[in-house]
mmCIF file of N, CA and C in Angstrom:
data_model
loop_
_atom_site.group_PDB
_atom_site.id
_atom_site.type_symbol
_atom_site.label_atom_id
_atom_site.label_comp_id
_atom_site.label_asym_id
_atom_site.label_seq_id
_atom_site.Cartn_x
_atom_site.Cartn_y
_atom_site.Cartn_z
ATOM 1 N N UNK A 23 34.353 -6.876 9.341
ATOM 2 C CA UNK A 23 33.105 -7.511 9.050
ATOM 3 C C UNK A 23 33.336 -8.625 8.031
ATOM 4 N N UNK A 24 32.765 -9.759 8.259
ATOM 5 C CA UNK A 24 32.930 -10.893 7.365
ATOM 6 C C UNK A 24 31.977 -10.756 6.175
ATOM 7 N N UNK A 25 32.352 -11.332 5.025
ATOM 8 C CA UNK A 25 31.454 -11.243 3.866
ATOM 9 C C UNK A 25 30.108 -11.929 4.110
ATOM 10 N N UNK A 26 30.097 -12.984 4.925
ATOM 11 C CA UNK A 26 28.836 -13.670 5.205
ATOM 12 C C UNK A 26 27.879 -12.781 5.990
ATOM 13 N N UNK A 27 28.408 -11.970 6.890
ATOM 14 C CA UNK A 27 27.556 -11.101 7.687
ATOM 15 C C UNK A 27 26.880 -10.023 6.840
ATOM 16 N N UNK A 28 27.608 -9.441 5.910
ATOM 17 C CA UNK A 28 27.002 -8.396 5.085
ATOM 18 C C UNK A 28 25.922 -8.968 4.177
ATOM 19 N N UNK A 29 26.111 -10.164 3.649
ATOM 20 C CA UNK A 29 25.082 -10.785 2.813
ATOM 21 C C UNK A 29 23.850 -11.110 3.649
ATOM 22 N N UNK A 30 24.072 -11.557 4.889
ATOM 23 C CA UNK A 30 22.941 -11.873 5.760
ATOM 24 C C UNK A 30 22.177 -10.608 6.133
ATOM 25 N N UNK A 31 22.863 -9.516 6.408
ATOM 26 C CA UNK A 31 22.205 -8.257 6.731
ATOM 27 C C UNK A 31 21.416 -7.730 5.537
ATOM 28 N N UNK A 32 21.936 -7.919 4.335
ATOM 29 C CA UNK A 32 21.224 -7.473 3.135
ATOM 30 C C UNK A 32 19.928 -8.243 2.970
ATOM 31 N N UNK A 33 19.937 -9.544 3.261
ATOM 32 C CA UNK A 33 18.724 -10.337 3.152
ATOM 33 C C UNK A 33 17.690 -9.871 4.167
ATOM 34 N N UNK A 34 18.116 -9.594 5.377
ATOM 35 C CA UNK A 34 17.194 -9.148 6.409
ATOM 36 C C UNK A 34 16.568 -7.815 6.021
ATOM 37 N N UNK A 35 17.355 -6.896 5.487
ATOM 38 C CA UNK A 35 16.799 -5.600 5.111
ATOM 39 C C UNK A 35 15.802 -5.732 3.970
ATOM 40 N N UNK A 36 16.018 -6.658 3.034
ATOM 41 C CA UNK A 36 15.048 -6.869 1.966
ATOM 42 C C UNK A 36 13.725 -7.361 2.543
ATOM 43 N N UNK A 37 13.792 -8.307 3.461
ATOM 44 C CA UNK A 37 12.565 -8.832 4.051
ATOM 45 C C UNK A 37 11.839 -7.747 4.831
ATOM 46 N N UNK A 38 12.556 -6.955 5.597
ATOM 47 C CA UNK A 38 11.916 -5.906 6.382
ATOM 48 C C UNK A 38 11.280 -4.856 5.483
ATOM 49 N N UNK A 39 11.959 -4.459 4.444
ATOM 50 C CA UNK A 39 11.411 -3.440 3.554
ATOM 51 C C UNK A 39 10.222 -3.987 2.779
ATOM 52 N N UNK A 40 10.267 -5.247 2.401
ATOM 53 C CA UNK A 40 9.113 -5.860 1.758
ATOM 54 C C UNK A 40 7.930 -5.906 2.705
ATOM 55 N N UNK A 41 8.220 -6.116 3.985
ATOM 56 C CA UNK A 41 7.153 -6.125 4.986
ATOM 57 C C UNK A 41 6.581 -4.728 5.170
ATOM 58 N N UNK A 42 7.407 -3.709 5.053
ATOM 59 C CA UNK A 42 6.919 -2.329 5.159
ATOM 60 C C UNK A 42 5.969 -2.032 4.007
ATOM 61 N N UNK A 43 6.333 -2.451 2.827
ATOM 62 C CA UNK A 43 5.471 -2.250 1.664
ATOM 63 C C UNK A 43 4.135 -2.974 1.852
ATOM 64 N N UNK A 44 4.195 -4.189 2.352
ATOM 65 C CA UNK A 44 2.975 -4.948 2.601
ATOM 66 C C UNK A 44 2.117 -4.274 3.669
ATOM 67 N N UNK A 45 2.735 -3.814 4.745
ATOM 68 C CA UNK A 45 1.980 -3.163 5.815
ATOM 69 C C UNK A 45 1.328 -1.870 5.327
ATOM 70 N N UNK A 46 2.042 -1.093 4.524
ATOM 71 C CA UNK A 46 1.459 0.133 3.980
ATOM 72 C C UNK A 46 0.298 -0.176 3.042
ATOM 73 N N UNK A 47 0.443 -1.205 2.218
ATOM 74 C CA UNK A 47 -0.636 -1.583 1.313
ATOM 75 C C UNK A 47 -1.872 -2.060 2.056
ATOM 76 N N UNK A 48 -1.673 -2.870 3.086
ATOM 77 C CA UNK A 48 -2.809 -3.347 3.882
ATOM 78 C C UNK A 48 -3.490 -2.177 4.590
ATOM 79 N N UNK A 49 -2.694 -1.275 5.151
ATOM 80 C CA UNK A 49 -3.271 -0.113 5.829
ATOM 81 C C UNK A 49 -4.056 0.759 4.860
ATOM 82 N N UNK A 50 -3.535 0.940 3.650
ATOM 83 C CA UNK A 50 -4.228 1.781 2.663
ATOM 84 C C UNK A 50 -5.559 1.172 2.259
ATOM 85 N N UNK A 51 -5.589 -0.128 2.059
ATOM 86 C CA UNK A 51 -6.838 -0.778 1.638
ATOM 87 C C UNK A 51 -7.842 -0.813 2.782
ATOM 88 N N UNK A 52 -7.386 -1.072 3.993
ATOM 89 C CA UNK A 52 -8.328 -1.148 5.117
ATOM 90 C C UNK A 52 -8.894 0.215 5.499
ATOM 91 N N UNK A 53 -8.228 1.290 5.125
ATOM 92 C CA UNK A 53 -8.758 2.619 5.439
ATOM 93 C C UNK A 53 -10.044 2.919 4.680
ATOM 94 N N UNK A 54 -10.297 2.203 3.607
ATOM 95 C CA UNK A 54 -11.551 2.403 2.893
ATOM 96 C C UNK A 54 -12.741 1.846 3.663
ATOM 97 N N UNK A 55 -12.494 1.058 4.685
ATOM 98 C CA UNK A 55 -13.574 0.547 5.521
ATOM 99 C C UNK A 55 -13.936 1.463 6.666
ATOM 100 N N UNK A 56 -13.195 2.534 6.877
ATOM 101 C CA UNK A 56 -13.441 3.421 8.020
ATOM 102 C C UNK A 56 -14.817 4.106 7.994
ATOM 103 N N UNK A 57 -15.413 4.431 6.846
ATOM 104 C CA UNK A 57 -16.751 5.038 6.902
ATOM 105 C C UNK A 57 -17.822 4.104 7.454
ATOM 106 N N UNK A 58 -17.555 2.819 7.530
ATOM 107 C CA UNK A 58 -18.531 1.862 8.025
ATOM 108 C C UNK A 58 -18.439 1.641 9.531
ATOM 109 N N UNK A 59 -17.557 2.369 10.195
ATOM 110 C CA UNK A 59 -17.442 2.297 11.650
ATOM 111 C C UNK A 59 -18.380 3.335 12.258
ATOM 112 N N UNK A 60 -19.644 2.983 12.357
ATOM 113 C CA UNK A 60 -20.683 3.935 12.724
ATOM 114 C C UNK A 60 -20.605 4.396 14.168
ATOM 115 N N UNK A 61 -19.907 3.684 15.021
ATOM 116 C CA UNK A 61 -19.824 4.068 16.424
ATOM 117 C C UNK A 61 -18.831 5.202 16.651
ATOM 118 N N UNK A 62 -18.050 5.578 15.629
ATOM 119 C CA UNK A 62 -17.082 6.664 15.749
ATOM 120 C C UNK A 62 -17.689 7.991 15.300
ATOM 121 N N UNK A 63 -17.080 9.077 15.722
ATOM 122 C CA UNK A 63 -17.506 10.411 15.307
ATOM 123 C C UNK A 63 -17.291 10.545 13.791
ATOM 124 N N UNK A 64 -18.156 11.271 13.074
ATOM 125 C CA UNK A 64 -18.004 11.383 11.617
ATOM 126 C C UNK A 64 -16.660 11.934 11.154
ATOM 127 N N UNK A 65 -16.055 12.847 11.910
ATOM 128 C CA UNK A 65 -14.744 13.359 11.518
ATOM 129 C C UNK A 65 -13.693 12.259 11.567
ATOM 130 N N UNK A 66 -13.760 11.439 12.571
ATOM 131 C CA UNK A 66 -12.780 10.365 12.723
ATOM 132 C C UNK A 66 -12.980 9.307 11.643
ATOM 133 N N UNK A 67 -14.219 9.112 11.207
ATOM 134 C CA UNK A 67 -14.477 8.121 10.155
ATOM 135 C C UNK A 67 -13.969 8.571 8.794
ATOM 136 N N UNK A 68 -13.934 9.878 8.520
ATOM 137 C CA UNK A 68 -13.562 10.337 7.185
ATOM 138 C C UNK A 68 -12.077 10.648 7.036
ATOM 139 N N UNK A 69 -11.376 10.929 8.106
ATOM 140 C CA UNK A 69 -9.955 11.288 8.006
ATOM 141 C C UNK A 69 -9.114 10.182 7.353
ATOM 142 N N UNK A 70 -9.306 8.894 7.689
ATOM 143 C CA UNK A 70 -8.472 7.874 7.032
ATOM 144 C C UNK A 70 -8.648 7.801 5.518
ATOM 145 N N UNK A 71 -9.767 8.261 4.997
ATOM 146 C CA UNK A 71 -9.957 8.237 3.547
ATOM 147 C C UNK A 71 -8.958 9.139 2.835
ATOM 148 N N UNK A 72 -8.546 10.221 3.499
ATOM 149 C CA UNK A 72 -7.566 11.124 2.904
ATOM 150 C C UNK A 72 -6.157 10.543 2.947
ATOM 151 N N UNK A 73 -5.928 9.589 3.819
ATOM 152 C CA UNK A 73 -4.604 8.996 3.957
ATOM 153 C C UNK A 73 -4.418 7.744 3.096
ATOM 154 N N UNK A 74 -5.478 7.213 2.535
ATOM 155 C CA UNK A 74 -5.388 5.960 1.795
ATOM 156 C C UNK A 74 -4.551 6.105 0.520
ATOM 157 N N UNK A 75 -4.729 7.172 -0.214
ATOM 158 C CA UNK A 75 -3.979 7.351 -1.463
ATOM 159 C C UNK A 75 -2.486 7.576 -1.210
ATOM 160 N N UNK A 76 -2.084 8.454 -0.271
ATOM 161 C CA UNK A 76 -0.644 8.579 -0.012
ATOM 162 C C UNK A 76 -0.009 7.281 0.487
ATOM 163 N N UNK A 77 -0.725 6.533 1.313
ATOM 164 C CA UNK A 77 -0.179 5.249 1.771
ATOM 165 C C UNK A 77 -0.075 4.253 0.622
ATOM 166 N N UNK A 78 -1.031 4.266 -0.284
ATOM 167 C CA UNK A 78 -0.959 3.403 -1.457
ATOM 168 C C UNK A 78 0.235 3.747 -2.338
ATOM 169 N N UNK A 79 0.492 5.026 -2.507
ATOM 170 C CA UNK A 79 1.655 5.453 -3.298
ATOM 171 C C UNK A 79 2.944 5.010 -2.616
ATOM 172 N N UNK A 80 3.016 5.187 -1.303
ATOM 173 C CA UNK A 80 4.216 4.752 -0.571
ATOM 174 C C UNK A 80 4.412 3.242 -0.670
ATOM 175 N N UNK A 81 3.330 2.480 -0.609
ATOM 176 C CA UNK A 81 3.439 1.025 -0.728
ATOM 177 C C UNK A 81 3.990 0.633 -2.094
ATOM 178 N N UNK A 82 3.539 1.300 -3.135
ATOM 179 C CA UNK A 82 4.024 0.997 -4.480
ATOM 180 C C UNK A 82 5.493 1.368 -4.618
ATOM 181 N N UNK A 83 5.870 2.535 -4.118
ATOM 182 C CA UNK A 83 7.259 2.990 -4.245
ATOM 183 C C UNK A 83 8.202 2.093 -3.456
ATOM 184 N N UNK A 84 7.856 1.806 -2.193
ATOM 185 C CA UNK A 84 8.720 0.950 -1.384
ATOM 186 C C UNK A 84 8.824 -0.449 -1.975
ATOM 187 N N UNK A 85 7.703 -0.994 -2.422
ATOM 188 C CA UNK A 85 7.725 -2.332 -3.013
ATOM 189 C C UNK A 85 8.526 -2.380 -4.300
ATOM 190 N N UNK A 86 8.396 -1.344 -5.130
ATOM 191 C CA UNK A 86 9.170 -1.309 -6.382
ATOM 192 C C UNK A 86 10.662 -1.177 -6.108
ATOM 193 N N UNK A 87 11.030 -0.389 -5.100
ATOM 194 C CA UNK A 87 12.452 -0.256 -4.749
ATOM 195 C C UNK A 87 13.026 -1.575 -4.255
ATOM 196 N N UNK A 88 12.262 -2.288 -3.447
ATOM 197 C CA UNK A 88 12.724 -3.586 -2.942
ATOM 198 C C UNK A 88 12.856 -4.570 -4.087
ATOM 199 N N UNK A 89 11.880 -4.605 -4.969
ATOM 200 C CA UNK A 89 11.954 -5.526 -6.108
ATOM 201 C C UNK A 89 13.137 -5.181 -7.000
ATOM 202 N N UNK A 90 13.440 -3.906 -7.137
ATOM 203 C CA UNK A 90 14.591 -3.506 -7.940
ATOM 204 C C UNK A 90 15.896 -3.964 -7.283
ATOM 205 N N UNK A 91 15.974 -3.834 -5.946
ATOM 206 C CA UNK A 91 17.184 -4.277 -5.247
ATOM 207 C C UNK A 91 17.338 -5.786 -5.241
ATOM 208 N N UNK A 92 16.234 -6.514 -5.308
ATOM 209 C CA UNK A 92 16.280 -7.981 -5.282
ATOM 210 C C UNK A 92 16.550 -8.578 -6.664
ATOM 211 N N UNK A 93 16.620 -7.740 -7.660
ATOM 212 C CA UNK A 93 16.858 -8.203 -9.014
ATOM 213 C C UNK A 93 18.146 -9.020 -9.065
ATOM 214 N N UNK A 94 18.085 -10.193 -9.616
ATOM 215 C CA UNK A 94 19.257 -11.039 -9.762
ATOM 216 C C UNK A 94 19.550 -11.904 -8.551
ATOM 217 N N UNK A 95 18.842 -11.713 -7.450
ATOM 218 C CA UNK A 95 19.024 -12.520 -6.250
ATOM 219 C C UNK A 95 18.042 -13.684 -6.320
ATOM 220 N N UNK A 96 18.551 -14.853 -6.632
ATOM 221 C CA UNK A 96 17.686 -16.019 -6.838
ATOM 222 C C UNK A 96 17.006 -16.501 -5.572
ATOM 223 N N UNK A 97 17.613 -16.304 -4.415
ATOM 224 C CA UNK A 97 17.040 -16.802 -3.173
ATOM 225 C C UNK A 97 16.147 -15.809 -2.462
ATOM 226 N N UNK A 98 15.922 -14.659 -3.055
ATOM 227 C CA UNK A 98 15.131 -13.620 -2.391
ATOM 228 C C UNK A 98 13.650 -13.966 -2.424
ATOM 229 N N UNK A 99 12.967 -13.598 -1.377
ATOM 230 C CA UNK A 99 11.522 -13.811 -1.283
ATOM 231 C C UNK A 99 10.823 -12.505 -1.652
ATOM 232 N N UNK A 100 10.213 -12.484 -2.809
ATOM 233 C CA UNK A 100 9.610 -11.262 -3.342
ATOM 234 C C UNK A 100 8.120 -11.151 -3.054
ATOM 235 N N UNK A 101 7.551 -12.113 -2.367
ATOM 236 C CA UNK A 101 6.097 -12.147 -2.196
ATOM 237 C C UNK A 101 5.558 -10.946 -1.427
ATOM 238 N N UNK A 102 6.228 -10.547 -0.362
ATOM 239 C CA UNK A 102 5.737 -9.415 0.432
ATOM 240 C C UNK A 102 5.773 -8.122 -0.376
ATOM 241 N N UNK A 103 6.854 -7.911 -1.091
ATOM 242 C CA UNK A 103 6.969 -6.687 -1.885
ATOM 243 C C UNK A 103 5.932 -6.675 -3.005
ATOM 244 N N UNK A 104 5.720 -7.803 -3.644
ATOM 245 C CA UNK A 104 4.703 -7.871 -4.710
ATOM 246 C C UNK A 104 3.303 -7.657 -4.152
ATOM 247 N N UNK A 105 3.030 -8.232 -2.983
ATOM 248 C CA UNK A 105 1.719 -8.034 -2.363
ATOM 249 C C UNK A 105 1.523 -6.574 -1.977
ATOM 250 N N UNK A 106 2.576 -5.921 -1.494
ATOM 251 C CA UNK A 106 2.484 -4.499 -1.162
ATOM 252 C C UNK A 106 2.208 -3.643 -2.381
ATOM 253 N N UNK A 107 2.869 -3.970 -3.489
ATOM 254 C CA UNK A 107 2.627 -3.231 -4.733
ATOM 255 C C UNK A 107 1.194 -3.469 -5.214
ATOM 256 N N UNK A 108 0.725 -4.705 -5.124
ATOM 257 C CA UNK A 108 -0.639 -5.018 -5.569
ATOM 258 C C UNK A 108 -1.674 -4.298 -4.708
ATOM 259 N N UNK A 109 -1.502 -4.314 -3.390
ATOM 260 C CA UNK A 109 -2.458 -3.632 -2.517
ATOM 261 C C UNK A 109 -2.390 -2.121 -2.680
ATOM 262 N N UNK A 110 -1.202 -1.581 -2.907
ATOM 263 C CA UNK A 110 -1.081 -0.151 -3.182
ATOM 264 C C UNK A 110 -1.781 0.235 -4.468
ATOM 265 N N UNK A 111 -1.691 -0.636 -5.463
ATOM 266 C CA UNK A 111 -2.380 -0.390 -6.730
ATOM 267 C C UNK A 111 -3.889 -0.423 -6.538
ATOM 268 N N UNK A 112 -4.373 -1.353 -5.737
ATOM 269 C CA UNK A 112 -5.811 -1.408 -5.438
ATOM 270 C C UNK A 112 -6.245 -0.144 -4.705
ATOM 271 N N UNK A 113 -5.408 0.313 -3.776
ATOM 272 C CA UNK A 113 -5.738 1.528 -3.024
ATOM 273 C C UNK A 113 -5.792 2.752 -3.933
ATOM 274 N N UNK A 114 -5.029 2.744 -5.012
ATOM 275 C CA UNK A 114 -5.091 3.851 -5.969
ATOM 276 C C UNK A 114 -6.205 3.663 -6.996
ATOM 277 N N UNK A 115 -6.541 2.432 -7.304
ATOM 278 C CA UNK A 115 -7.556 2.161 -8.318
ATOM 279 C C UNK A 115 -8.963 2.480 -7.811
ATOM 280 N N UNK A 116 -9.204 2.333 -6.528
ATOM 281 C CA UNK A 116 -10.544 2.576 -5.985
ATOM 282 C C UNK A 116 -10.977 4.034 -6.191
ATOM 283 N N UNK A 117 -10.186 5.040 -5.806
ATOM 284 C CA UNK A 117 -10.648 6.413 -6.050
ATOM 285 C C UNK A 117 -10.715 6.777 -7.528
ATOM 286 N N UNK A 118 -9.818 6.220 -8.332
ATOM 287 C CA UNK A 118 -9.860 6.505 -9.771
ATOM 288 C C UNK A 118 -11.144 5.932 -10.373
ATOM 289 N N UNK A 119 -11.482 4.701 -10.006
ATOM 290 C CA UNK A 119 -12.721 4.100 -10.508
ATOM 291 C C UNK A 119 -13.939 4.874 -10.018
ATOM 292 N N UNK A 120 -13.900 5.332 -8.780
ATOM 293 C CA UNK A 120 -15.010 6.116 -8.249
ATOM 294 C C UNK A 120 -15.162 7.442 -8.989
ATOM 295 N N UNK A 121 -14.062 8.099 -9.297
ATOM 296 C CA UNK A 121 -14.121 9.360 -10.041
ATOM 297 C C UNK A 121 -14.621 9.154 -11.472
ATOM 298 N N UNK A 122 -14.173 8.084 -12.108
ATOM 299 C CA UNK A 122 -14.650 7.789 -13.474
ATOM 300 C C UNK A 122 -16.142 7.508 -13.453
ATOM 301 N N UNK A 123 -16.599 6.711 -12.492
ATOM 302 C CA UNK A 123 -18.020 6.408 -12.396
ATOM 303 C C UNK A 123 -18.830 7.669 -12.108
ATOM 304 N N UNK A 124 -18.330 8.530 -11.222
ATOM 305 C CA UNK A 124 -19.029 9.763 -10.891
ATOM 306 C C UNK A 124 -19.123 10.691 -12.096
ATOM 307 N N UNK A 125 -18.045 10.822 -12.841
ATOM 308 C CA UNK A 125 -18.055 11.646 -14.049
ATOM 309 C C UNK A 125 -19.033 11.094 -15.082
ATOM 310 N N UNK A 126 -19.029 9.790 -15.242
ATOM 311 C CA UNK A 126 -19.924 9.152 -16.209
ATOM 312 C C UNK A 126 -21.370 9.336 -15.809
ATOM 313 N N UNK A 127 -21.663 9.178 -14.509
ATOM 314 C CA UNK A 127 -23.054 9.286 -14.066
ATOM 315 C C UNK A 127 -23.555 10.740 -14.087
ATOM 316 N N UNK A 128 -22.670 11.692 -13.902
ATOM 317 C CA UNK A 128 -23.098 13.092 -13.941
ATOM 318 C C UNK A 128 -23.325 13.589 -15.364
ATOM 319 N N UNK A 129 -22.712 12.970 -16.332
ATOM 320 C CA UNK A 129 -22.907 13.379 -17.721
ATOM 321 C C UNK A 129 -24.171 12.788 -18.325
ATOM 322 N N UNK A 130 -24.757 11.822 -17.695
ATOM 323 C CA UNK A 130 -25.987 11.212 -18.233
ATOM 324 C C UNK A 130 -27.166 12.052 -17.999
#
């Protein structure tokens, strides 16, 4: 194997893994819209809500691992991994904010 081939394969794997993080983050955030799909059965509308937090955690973990591997690589494109981490964080922040608001409103 030539040294150029291994460097090229490493770049491709970074891009693919960053895309995985982005896809997981987008999926986690869009699952919060499932209760608004009124034409579906109620069970089908609520199941994705249980999957949003685990997908958000996976998006953060995968994105952080990719960013860690890209450290020191000046030509690496970090946008997908950063977007995946940001969307995963949003997917985790929504239930936390909802729980804080619910606790606050029940104590009043």
